[in-house]
Amino acid sequence: MQTFCGLTTDGMIEYLAAIYRLGQEHEKVTTSALADIMSVSPAAASSMLKRLEDSALIERSNSEGIVLCEQGRLAGLQLIRRHRLLEVFLIEVMNYTWDQVDSEAHRLEHAISSEFEERIDRLCGYPTHCPHGDPIPRPDGSLSEETLISLLEMEPGQQAVLRRVGARDASVLRYLGRLRLTPGQTVRLIERAPFNGPVTLEMLHNDGSSRNGNGAPTQVLGNELADRLYVEVYA
């Protein structure tokens, strides 16, 4: 992947990465949603979108919203790759915790060289996922395909492995860490209460067995948080 596709400003690349991330979560990326994630006014976001459109990095329409062109997609993925590799490095080498790395990686991602990025990749054993379970784009911009569903889509009695946490708020991550709800944790859905009620999970060993002979510990999560946890259901 050509580094940042010859773009001239860090700000443009950050917008492209944000558009990509929003596109993974929503069917249609809008200016207001982009302004919210970038913490800018809709007018400021619209101004940057015009620059990106004039540079043939995005396309906009009323029906499809904001869509990345191929060059814009590659540029966004390059920054996302660097950010997620930095997160792994900060945890494995610098002993940060998973609730600290997002903001720290954001400060570093424009400061390191491509060679530094390659050395991080090699030093960390060519990781495939960041600490929150998001896939790390390969150097050519490709991504591994994953079939994940949220906890809210599970049926009672199903077992699954938590693979990705779709939250970056530090307080939320600390809370999930205390509950041991981190990527790699095996769970069984005991109950999903009706009318947007909470979900009750049984915490299991990685082989699917209970953590003790009298039954595994349970955790109760609110609907909104459960919808941000993505799992791979056992076949």
PDB file of N, CA and C in Angstrom, residues 127-218:
ATOM      1  N   PRO A 127       0.759  -9.071  14.285  1.00  0.00           N
ATOM      2  CA  PRO A 127      -0.579  -9.267  14.850  1.00  0.00           C
ATOM      3  C   PRO A 127      -1.668  -9.065  13.797  1.00  0.00           C
ATOM      4  N   THR A 128      -2.774  -9.772  13.971  1.00  0.00           N
ATOM      5  CA  THR A 128      -3.898  -9.680  13.040  1.00  0.00           C
ATOM      6  C   THR A 128      -5.034  -8.818  13.581  1.00  0.00           C
ATOM      7  N   HIS A 129      -5.035  -8.573  14.901  1.00  0.00           N
ATOM      8  CA  HIS A 129      -6.109  -7.795  15.520  1.00  0.00           C
ATOM      9  C   HIS A 129      -5.537  -6.860  16.580  1.00  0.00           C
ATOM     10  N   CYS A 130      -6.218  -5.740  16.781  1.00  0.00           N
ATOM     11  CA  CYS A 130      -5.820  -4.803  17.827  1.00  0.00           C
ATOM     12  C   CYS A 130      -6.345  -5.318  19.172  1.00  0.00           C
ATOM     13  N   PRO A 131      -5.972  -4.690  20.281  1.00  0.00           N
ATOM     14  CA  PRO A 131      -6.417  -5.177  21.594  1.00  0.00           C
ATOM     15  C   PRO A 131      -7.928  -5.198  21.792  1.00  0.00           C
ATOM     16  N   HIS A 132      -8.659  -4.414  20.999  1.00  0.00           N
ATOM     17  CA  HIS A 132     -10.120  -4.386  21.117  1.00  0.00           C
ATOM     18  C   HIS A 132     -10.785  -5.369  20.162  1.00  0.00           C
ATOM     19  N   GLY A 133      -9.969  -6.109  19.395  1.00  0.00           N
ATOM     20  CA  GLY A 133     -10.502  -7.130  18.504  1.00  0.00           C
ATOM     21  C   GLY A 133     -10.748  -6.684  17.084  1.00  0.00           C
ATOM     22  N   ASP A 134     -10.433  -5.439  16.747  1.00  0.00           N
ATOM     23  CA  ASP A 134     -10.606  -4.980  15.374  1.00  0.00           C
ATOM     24  C   ASP A 134      -9.500  -5.550  14.495  1.00  0.00           C
ATOM     25  N   PRO A 135      -9.821  -5.997  13.277  1.00  0.00           N
ATOM     26  CA  PRO A 135      -8.786  -6.545  12.402  1.00  0.00           C
ATOM     27  C   PRO A 135      -7.804  -5.464  11.953  1.00  0.00           C
ATOM     28  N   ILE A 136      -6.540  -5.827  11.856  1.00  0.00           N
ATOM     29  CA  ILE A 136      -5.508  -4.913  11.387  1.00  0.00           C
ATOM     30  C   ILE A 136      -5.360  -5.089   9.880  1.00  0.00           C
ATOM     31  N   PRO A 137      -5.582  -4.031   9.098  1.00  0.00           N
ATOM     32  CA  PRO A 137      -5.428  -4.165   7.646  1.00  0.00           C
ATOM     33  C   PRO A 137      -4.014  -4.632   7.290  1.00  0.00           C
ATOM     34  N   ARG A 138      -3.914  -5.456   6.268  1.00  0.00           N
ATOM     35  CA  ARG A 138      -2.608  -5.898   5.787  1.00  0.00           C
ATOM     36  C   ARG A 138      -1.950  -4.750   5.020  1.00  0.00           C
ATOM     37  N   PRO A 139      -0.646  -4.865   4.741  1.00  0.00           N
ATOM     38  CA  PRO A 139       0.038  -3.780   4.019  1.00  0.00           C
ATOM     39  C   PRO A 139      -0.598  -3.440   2.678  1.00  0.00           C
ATOM     40  N   ASP A 140      -1.250  -4.417   2.024  1.00  0.00           N
ATOM     41  CA  ASP A 140      -1.881  -4.144   0.725  1.00  0.00           C
ATOM     42  C   ASP A 140      -3.299  -3.594   0.867  1.00  0.00           C
ATOM     43  N   GLY A 141      -3.750  -3.394   2.099  1.00  0.00           N
ATOM     44  CA  GLY A 141      -5.078  -2.842   2.330  1.00  0.00           C
ATOM     45  C   GLY A 141      -6.173  -3.865   2.476  1.00  0.00           C
ATOM     46  N   SER A 142      -5.852  -5.148   2.358  1.00  0.00           N
ATOM     47  CA  SER A 142      -6.879  -6.181   2.503  1.00  0.00           C
ATOM     48  C   SER A 142      -7.134  -6.469   3.976  1.00  0.00           C
ATOM     49  N   LEU A 143      -8.308  -7.028   4.240  1.00  0.00           N
ATOM     50  CA  LEU A 143      -8.719  -7.347   5.608  1.00  0.00           C
ATOM     51  C   LEU A 143      -9.232  -8.776   5.661  1.00  0.00           C
ATOM     52  N   SER A 144      -9.000  -9.447   6.791  1.00  0.00           N
ATOM     53  CA  SER A 144      -9.542 -10.788   6.960  1.00  0.00           C
ATOM     54  C   SER A 144     -11.056 -10.706   7.112  1.00  0.00           C
ATOM     55  N   GLU A 145     -11.751 -11.687   6.552  1.00  0.00           N
ATOM     56  CA  GLU A 145     -13.210 -11.713   6.642  1.00  0.00           C
ATOM     57  C   GLU A 145     -13.635 -12.412   7.927  1.00  0.00           C
ATOM     58  N   GLU A 146     -14.582 -11.805   8.616  1.00  0.00           N
ATOM     59  CA  GLU A 146     -15.066 -12.362   9.868  1.00  0.00           C
ATOM     60  C   GLU A 146     -16.591 -12.326   9.888  1.00  0.00           C
ATOM     61  N   THR A 147     -17.173 -13.361  10.446  1.00  0.00           N
ATOM     62  CA  THR A 147     -18.621 -13.406  10.603  1.00  0.00           C
ATOM     63  C   THR A 147     -18.939 -13.288  12.083  1.00  0.00           C
ATOM     64  N   LEU A 148     -19.241 -12.066  12.502  1.00  0.00           N
ATOM     65  CA  LEU A 148     -19.522 -11.807  13.904  1.00  0.00           C
ATOM     66  C   LEU A 148     -20.928 -11.245  14.057  1.00  0.00           C
ATOM     67  N   ILE A 149     -21.527 -11.479  15.194  1.00  0.00           N
ATOM     68  CA  ILE A 149     -22.825 -10.907  15.522  1.00  0.00           C
ATOM     69  C   ILE A 149     -22.717 -10.250  16.901  1.00  0.00           C
ATOM     70  N   SER A 150     -23.645  -9.362  17.212  1.00  0.00           N
ATOM     71  CA  SER A 150     -23.635  -8.760  18.541  1.00  0.00           C
ATOM     72  C   SER A 150     -24.279  -9.713  19.539  1.00  0.00           C
ATOM     73  N   LEU A 151     -24.017  -9.473  20.809  1.00  0.00           N
ATOM     74  CA  LEU A 151     -24.631 -10.297  21.851  1.00  0.00           C
ATOM     75  C   LEU A 151     -26.150 -10.293  21.754  1.00  0.00           C
ATOM     76  N   LEU A 152     -26.720  -9.183  21.293  1.00  0.00           N
ATOM     77  CA  LEU A 152     -28.177  -9.087  21.206  1.00  0.00           C
ATOM     78  C   LEU A 152     -28.771 -10.011  20.148  1.00  0.00           C
ATOM     79  N   GLU A 153     -27.930 -10.477  19.227  1.00  0.00           N
ATOM     80  CA  GLU A 153     -28.417 -11.378  18.181  1.00  0.00           C
ATOM     81  C   GLU A 153     -28.312 -12.843  18.565  1.00  0.00           C
ATOM     82  N   MET A 154     -27.701 -13.141  19.706  1.00  0.00           N
ATOM     83  CA  MET A 154     -27.587 -14.518  20.159  1.00  0.00           C
ATOM     84  C   MET A 154     -28.921 -15.035  20.692  1.00  0.00           C
ATOM     85  N   GLU A 155     -29.067 -16.342  20.648  1.00  0.00           N
ATOM     86  CA  GLU A 155     -30.239 -17.000  21.219  1.00  0.00           C
ATOM     87  C   GLU A 155     -29.866 -17.601  22.564  1.00  0.00           C
ATOM     88  N   PRO A 156     -30.799 -17.615  23.530  1.00  0.00           N
ATOM     89  CA  PRO A 156     -30.507 -18.222  24.826  1.00  0.00           C
ATOM     90  C   PRO A 156     -29.991 -19.648  24.670  1.00  0.00           C
ATOM     91  N   GLY A 157     -28.923 -19.951  25.404  1.00  0.00           N
ATOM     92  CA  GLY A 157     -28.306 -21.270  25.334  1.00  0.00           C
ATOM     93  C   GLY A 157     -27.109 -21.339  24.407  1.00  0.00           C
ATOM     94  N   GLN A 158     -26.983 -20.382  23.494  1.00  0.00           N
ATOM     95  CA  GLN A 158     -25.839 -20.388  22.580  1.00  0.00           C
ATOM     96  C   GLN A 158     -24.560 -19.989  23.292  1.00  0.00           C
ATOM     97  N   GLN A 159     -23.456 -20.628  22.865  1.00  0.00           N
ATOM     98  CA  GLN A 159     -22.137 -20.269  23.355  1.00  0.00           C
ATOM     99  C   GLN A 159     -21.378 -19.533  22.260  1.00  0.00           C
ATOM    100  N   ALA A 160     -20.506 -18.629  22.680  1.00  0.00           N
ATOM    101  CA  ALA A 160     -19.763 -17.838  21.702  1.00  0.00           C
ATOM    102  C   ALA A 160     -18.474 -17.342  22.336  1.00  0.00           C
ATOM    103  N   VAL A 161     -17.559 -16.908  21.477  1.00  0.00           N
ATOM    104  CA  VAL A 161     -16.319 -16.281  21.925  1.00  0.00           C
ATOM    105  C   VAL A 161     -16.397 -14.798  21.600  1.00  0.00           C
ATOM    106  N   LEU A 162     -16.141 -13.964  22.587  1.00  0.00           N
ATOM    107  CA  LEU A 162     -16.114 -12.523  22.357  1.00  0.00           C
ATOM    108  C   LEU A 162     -14.888 -12.186  21.509  1.00  0.00           C
ATOM    109  N   ARG A 163     -15.120 -11.563  20.355  1.00  0.00           N
ATOM    110  CA  ARG A 163     -14.028 -11.265  19.432  1.00  0.00           C
ATOM    111  C   ARG A 163     -13.717  -9.780  19.312  1.00  0.00           C
ATOM    112  N   ARG A 164     -14.733  -8.924  19.442  1.00  0.00           N
ATOM    113  CA  ARG A 164     -14.486  -7.501  19.208  1.00  0.00           C
ATOM    114  C   ARG A 164     -15.352  -6.658  20.129  1.00  0.00           C
ATOM    115  N   VAL A 165     -14.769  -5.593  20.638  1.00  0.00           N
ATOM    116  CA  VAL A 165     -15.487  -4.634  21.481  1.00  0.00           C
ATOM    117  C   VAL A 165     -15.601  -3.330  20.706  1.00  0.00           C
ATOM    118  N   GLY A 166     -16.805  -2.970  20.343  1.00  0.00           N
ATOM    119  CA  GLY A 166     -17.029  -1.772  19.539  1.00  0.00           C
ATOM    120  C   GLY A 166     -17.208  -0.534  20.391  1.00  0.00           C
ATOM    121  N   ALA A 167     -16.282  -0.291  21.290  1.00  0.00           N
ATOM    122  CA  ALA A 167     -16.331   0.886  22.154  1.00  0.00           C
ATOM    123  C   ALA A 167     -14.911   1.347  22.406  1.00  0.00           C
ATOM    124  N   ARG A 168     -14.729   2.676  22.507  1.00  0.00           N
ATOM    125  CA  ARG A 168     -13.404   3.219  22.779  1.00  0.00           C
ATOM    126  C   ARG A 168     -13.387   4.112  24.019  1.00  0.00           C
ATOM    127  N   ASP A 169     -14.546   4.353  24.600  1.00  0.00           N
ATOM    128  CA  ASP A 169     -14.602   5.163  25.807  1.00  0.00           C
ATOM    129  C   ASP A 169     -13.830   4.451  26.915  1.00  0.00           C
ATOM    130  N   ALA A 170     -12.872   5.158  27.509  1.00  0.00           N
ATOM    131  CA  ALA A 170     -11.980   4.539  28.487  1.00  0.00           C
ATOM    132  C   ALA A 170     -12.741   3.975  29.687  1.00  0.00           C
ATOM    133  N   SER A 171     -13.765   4.684  30.149  1.00  0.00           N
ATOM    134  CA  SER A 171     -14.512   4.200  31.310  1.00  0.00           C
ATOM    135  C   SER A 171     -15.283   2.921  30.985  1.00  0.00           C
ATOM    136  N   VAL A 172     -15.797   2.828  29.758  1.00  0.00           N
ATOM    137  CA  VAL A 172     -16.492   1.606  29.338  1.00  0.00           C
ATOM    138  C   VAL A 172     -15.518   0.438  29.270  1.00  0.00           C
ATOM    139  N   LEU A 173     -14.338   0.679  28.717  1.00  0.00           N
ATOM    140  CA  LEU A 173     -13.346  -0.387  28.601  1.00  0.00           C
ATOM    141  C   LEU A 173     -12.865  -0.852  29.978  1.00  0.00           C
ATOM    142  N   ARG A 174     -12.684   0.077  30.895  1.00  0.00           N
ATOM    143  CA  ARG A 174     -12.286  -0.323  32.252  1.00  0.00           C
ATOM    144  C   ARG A 174     -13.376  -1.175  32.905  1.00  0.00           C
ATOM    145  N   TYR A 175     -14.624  -0.780  32.684  1.00  0.00           N
ATOM    146  CA  TYR A 175     -15.749  -1.540  33.242  1.00  0.00           C
ATOM    147  C   TYR A 175     -15.784  -2.958  32.655  1.00  0.00           C
ATOM    148  N   LEU A 176     -15.652  -3.070  31.339  1.00  0.00           N
ATOM    149  CA  LEU A 176     -15.658  -4.386  30.705  1.00  0.00           C
ATOM    150  C   LEU A 176     -14.465  -5.218  31.165  1.00  0.00           C
ATOM    151  N   GLY A 177     -13.327  -4.558  31.372  1.00  0.00           N
ATOM    152  CA  GLY A 177     -12.161  -5.275  31.868  1.00  0.00           C
ATOM    153  C   GLY A 177     -12.410  -5.871  33.241  1.00  0.00           C
ATOM    154  N   ARG A 178     -13.083  -5.113  34.118  1.00  0.00           N
ATOM    155  CA  ARG A 178     -13.405  -5.631  35.448  1.00  0.00           C
ATOM    156  C   ARG A 178     -14.349  -6.834  35.367  1.00  0.00           C
ATOM    157  N   LEU A 179     -15.195  -6.839  34.356  1.00  0.00           N
ATOM    158  CA  LEU A 179     -16.125  -7.957  34.162  1.00  0.00           C
ATOM    159  C   LEU A 179     -15.484  -9.126  33.425  1.00  0.00           C
ATOM    160  N   ARG A 180     -14.226  -8.952  32.990  1.00  0.00           N
ATOM    161  CA  ARG A 180     -13.483  -9.942  32.179  1.00  0.00           C
ATOM    162  C   ARG A 180     -14.111 -10.131  30.805  1.00  0.00           C
ATOM    163  N   LEU A 181     -14.847  -9.147  30.332  1.00  0.00           N
ATOM    164  CA  LEU A 181     -15.440  -9.221  29.002  1.00  0.00           C
ATOM    165  C   LEU A 181     -14.491  -8.566  28.004  1.00  0.00           C
ATOM    166  N   THR A 182     -13.443  -9.317  27.681  1.00  0.00           N
ATOM    167  CA  THR A 182     -12.412  -8.881  26.743  1.00  0.00           C
ATOM    168  C   THR A 182     -12.305  -9.908  25.628  1.00  0.00           C
ATOM    169  N   PRO A 183     -11.742  -9.529  24.470  1.00  0.00           N
ATOM    170  CA  PRO A 183     -11.628 -10.490  23.367  1.00  0.00           C
ATOM    171  C   PRO A 183     -10.957 -11.795  23.798  1.00  0.00           C
ATOM    172  N   GLY A 184     -11.583 -12.900  23.411  1.00  0.00           N
ATOM    173  CA  GLY A 184     -11.108 -14.229  23.781  1.00  0.00           C
ATOM    174  C   GLY A 184     -11.939 -14.888  24.863  1.00  0.00           C
ATOM    175  N   GLN A 185     -12.781 -14.110  25.555  1.00  0.00           N
ATOM    176  CA  GLN A 185     -13.621 -14.666  26.617  1.00  0.00           C
ATOM    177  C   GLN A 185     -14.780 -15.471  26.016  1.00  0.00           C
ATOM    178  N   THR A 186     -14.994 -16.677  26.551  1.00  0.00           N
ATOM    179  CA  THR A 186     -16.100 -17.523  26.116  1.00  0.00           C
ATOM    180  C   THR A 186     -17.310 -17.278  27.018  1.00  0.00           C
ATOM    181  N   VAL A 187     -18.476 -17.152  26.402  1.00  0.00           N
ATOM    182  CA  VAL A 187     -19.696 -16.871  27.164  1.00  0.00           C
ATOM    183  C   VAL A 187     -20.849 -17.735  26.651  1.00  0.00           C
ATOM    184  N   ARG A 188     -21.848 -17.877  27.494  1.00  0.00           N
ATOM    185  CA  ARG A 188     -23.115 -18.504  27.096  1.00  0.00           C
ATOM    186  C   ARG A 188     -24.235 -17.521  27.430  1.00  0.00           C
ATOM    187  N   LEU A 189     -25.131 -17.304  26.485  1.00  0.00           N
ATOM    188  CA  LEU A 189     -26.263 -16.414  26.748  1.00  0.00           C
ATOM    189  C   LEU A 189     -27.317 -17.182  27.537  1.00  0.00           C
ATOM    190  N   ILE A 190     -27.590 -16.715  28.744  1.00  0.00           N
ATOM    191  CA  ILE A 190     -28.599 -17.360  29.573  1.00  0.00           C
ATOM    192  C   ILE A 190     -29.982 -16.795  29.284  1.00  0.00           C
ATOM    193  N   GLU A 191     -30.061 -15.469  29.239  1.00  0.00           N
ATOM    194  CA  GLU A 191     -31.371 -14.847  29.050  1.00  0.00           C
ATOM    195  C   GLU A 191     -31.220 -13.487  28.391  1.00  0.00           C
ATOM    196  N   ARG A 192     -32.147 -13.172  27.521  1.00  0.00           N
ATOM    197  CA  ARG A 192     -32.269 -11.828  26.957  1.00  0.00           C
ATOM    198  C   ARG A 192     -33.652 -11.320  27.320  1.00  0.00           C
ATOM    199  N   ALA A 193     -33.701 -10.388  28.237  1.00  0.00           N
ATOM    200  CA  ALA A 193     -34.992  -9.919  28.748  1.00  0.00           C
ATOM    201  C   ALA A 193     -35.762  -9.188  27.643  1.00  0.00           C
ATOM    202  N   PRO A 194     -37.095  -9.282  27.653  1.00  0.00           N
ATOM    203  CA  PRO A 194     -37.894  -8.602  26.624  1.00  0.00           C
ATOM    204  C   PRO A 194     -37.928  -7.094  26.832  1.00  0.00           C
ATOM    205  N   PHE A 195     -38.474  -6.407  25.844  1.00  0.00           N
ATOM    206  CA  PHE A 195     -38.681  -4.950  25.896  1.00  0.00           C
ATOM    207  C   PHE A 195     -37.373  -4.198  26.164  1.00  0.00           C
ATOM    208  N   ASN A 196     -36.351  -4.580  25.395  1.00  0.00           N
ATOM    209  CA  ASN A 196     -35.037  -3.930  25.500  1.00  0.00           C
ATOM    210  C   ASN A 196     -34.409  -4.095  26.871  1.00  0.00           C
ATOM    211  N   GLY A 197     -34.722  -5.189  27.524  1.00  0.00           N
ATOM    212  CA  GLY A 197     -34.149  -5.461  28.832  1.00  0.00           C
ATOM    213  C   GLY A 197     -32.715  -5.957  28.720  1.00  0.00           C
ATOM    214  N   PRO A 198     -32.058  -6.192  29.855  1.00  0.00           N
ATOM    215  CA  PRO A 198     -30.650  -6.597  29.850  1.00  0.00           C
ATOM    216  C   PRO A 198     -30.460  -8.043  29.402  1.00  0.00           C
ATOM    217  N   VAL A 199     -29.200  -8.394  29.147  1.00  0.00           N
ATOM    218  CA  VAL A 199     -28.843  -9.774  28.827  1.00  0.00           C
ATOM    219  C   VAL A 199     -28.039 -10.333  29.991  1.00  0.00           C
ATOM    220  N   THR A 200     -28.218 -11.626  30.233  1.00  0.00           N
ATOM    221  CA  THR A 200     -27.484 -12.312  31.291  1.00  0.00           C
ATOM    222  C   THR A 200     -26.556 -13.324  30.647  1.00  0.00           C
ATOM    223  N   LEU A 201     -25.263 -13.235  30.984  1.00  0.00           N
ATOM    224  CA  LEU A 201     -24.244 -14.093  30.386  1.00  0.00           C
ATOM    225  C   LEU A 201     -23.627 -14.999  31.438  1.00  0.00           C
ATOM    226  N   GLU A 202     -23.304 -16.210  31.030  1.00  0.00           N
ATOM    227  CA  GLU A 202     -22.517 -17.119  31.855  1.00  0.00           C
ATOM    228  C   GLU A 202     -21.077 -17.059  31.361  1.00  0.00           C
ATOM    229  N   MET A 203     -20.143 -16.827  32.256  1.00  0.00           N
ATOM    230  CA  MET A 203     -18.731 -16.722  31.895  1.00  0.00           C
ATOM    231  C   MET A 203     -18.101 -18.106  31.956  1.00  0.00           C
ATOM    232  N   LEU A 204     -17.522 -18.550  30.841  1.00  0.00           N
ATOM    233  CA  LEU A 204     -17.002 -19.909  30.722  1.00  0.00           C
ATOM    234  C   LEU A 204     -15.504 -19.914  30.496  1.00  0.00           C
ATOM    235  N   HIS A 205     -14.893 -21.094  30.725  1.00  0.00           N
ATOM    236  CA  HIS A 205     -13.514 -21.293  30.304  1.00  0.00           C
ATOM    237  C   HIS A 205     -13.474 -21.323  28.782  1.00  0.00           C
ATOM    238  N   ASN A 206     -12.293 -21.192  28.225  1.00  0.00           N
ATOM    239  CA  ASN A 206     -12.168 -21.154  26.768  1.00  0.00           C
ATOM    240  C   ASN A 206     -12.593 -22.456  26.097  1.00  0.00           C
ATOM    241  N   ASP A 207     -12.603 -23.567  26.859  1.00  0.00           N
ATOM    242  CA  ASP A 207     -13.070 -24.829  26.274  1.00  0.00           C
ATOM    243  C   ASP A 207     -14.576 -24.989  26.403  1.00  0.00           C
ATOM    244  N   GLY A 208     -15.247 -23.947  26.930  1.00  0.00           N
ATOM    245  CA  GLY A 208     -16.701 -23.987  27.047  1.00  0.00           C
ATOM    246  C   GLY A 208     -17.206 -24.539  28.367  1.00  0.00           C
ATOM    247  N   SER A 209     -16.301 -24.956  29.262  1.00  0.00           N
ATOM    248  CA  SER A 209     -16.724 -25.525  30.533  1.00  0.00           C
ATOM    249  C   SER A 209     -16.945 -24.424  31.569  1.00  0.00           C
ATOM    250  N   SER A 210     -17.697 -24.744  32.610  1.00  0.00           N
ATOM    251  CA  SER A 210     -17.946 -23.783  33.673  1.00  0.00           C
ATOM    252  C   SER A 210     -16.663 -23.497  34.427  1.00  0.00           C
ATOM    253  N   ARG A 211     -16.589 -22.326  35.044  1.00  0.00           N
ATOM    254  CA  ARG A 211     -15.380 -21.925  35.756  1.00  0.00           C
ATOM    255  C   ARG A 211     -15.247 -22.622  37.117  1.00  0.00           C
ATOM    256  N   ASN A 212     -16.316 -23.184  37.591  1.00  0.00           N
ATOM    257  CA  ASN A 212     -16.215 -23.957  38.836  1.00  0.00           C
ATOM    258  C   ASN A 212     -17.306 -25.010  38.837  1.00  0.00           C
ATOM    259  N   GLY A 213     -17.216 -25.936  39.748  1.00  0.00           N
ATOM    260  CA  GLY A 213     -18.139 -27.068  39.746  1.00  0.00           C
ATOM    261  C   GLY A 213     -19.563 -26.705  40.075  1.00  0.00           C
ATOM    262  N   ASN A 214     -19.780 -25.578  40.677  1.00  0.00           N
ATOM    263  CA  ASN A 214     -21.139 -25.176  41.058  1.00  0.00           C
ATOM    264  C   ASN A 214     -21.780 -24.232  40.052  1.00  0.00           C
ATOM    265  N   GLY A 215     -21.203 -24.181  38.851  1.00  0.00           N
ATOM    266  CA  GLY A 215     -21.737 -23.284  37.842  1.00  0.00           C
ATOM    267  C   GLY A 215     -20.856 -22.068  37.652  1.00  0.00           C
ATOM    268  N   ALA A 216     -20.867 -21.534  36.454  1.00  0.00           N
ATOM    269  CA  ALA A 216     -19.999 -20.400  36.140  1.00  0.00           C
ATOM    270  C   ALA A 216     -20.589 -19.099  36.657  1.00  0.00           C
ATOM    271  N   PRO A 217     -19.739 -18.116  36.928  1.00  0.00           N
ATOM    272  CA  PRO A 217     -20.257 -16.800  37.312  1.00  0.00           C
ATOM    273  C   PRO A 217     -21.038 -16.172  36.172  1.00  0.00           C
ATOM    274  N   THR A 218     -21.938 -15.281  36.510  1.00  0.00           N
ATOM    275  CA  THR A 218     -22.744 -14.617  35.489  1.00  0.00           C
ATOM    276  C   THR A 218     -22.494 -13.115  35.516  1.00  0.00           C
TER     277      THR A 218
END
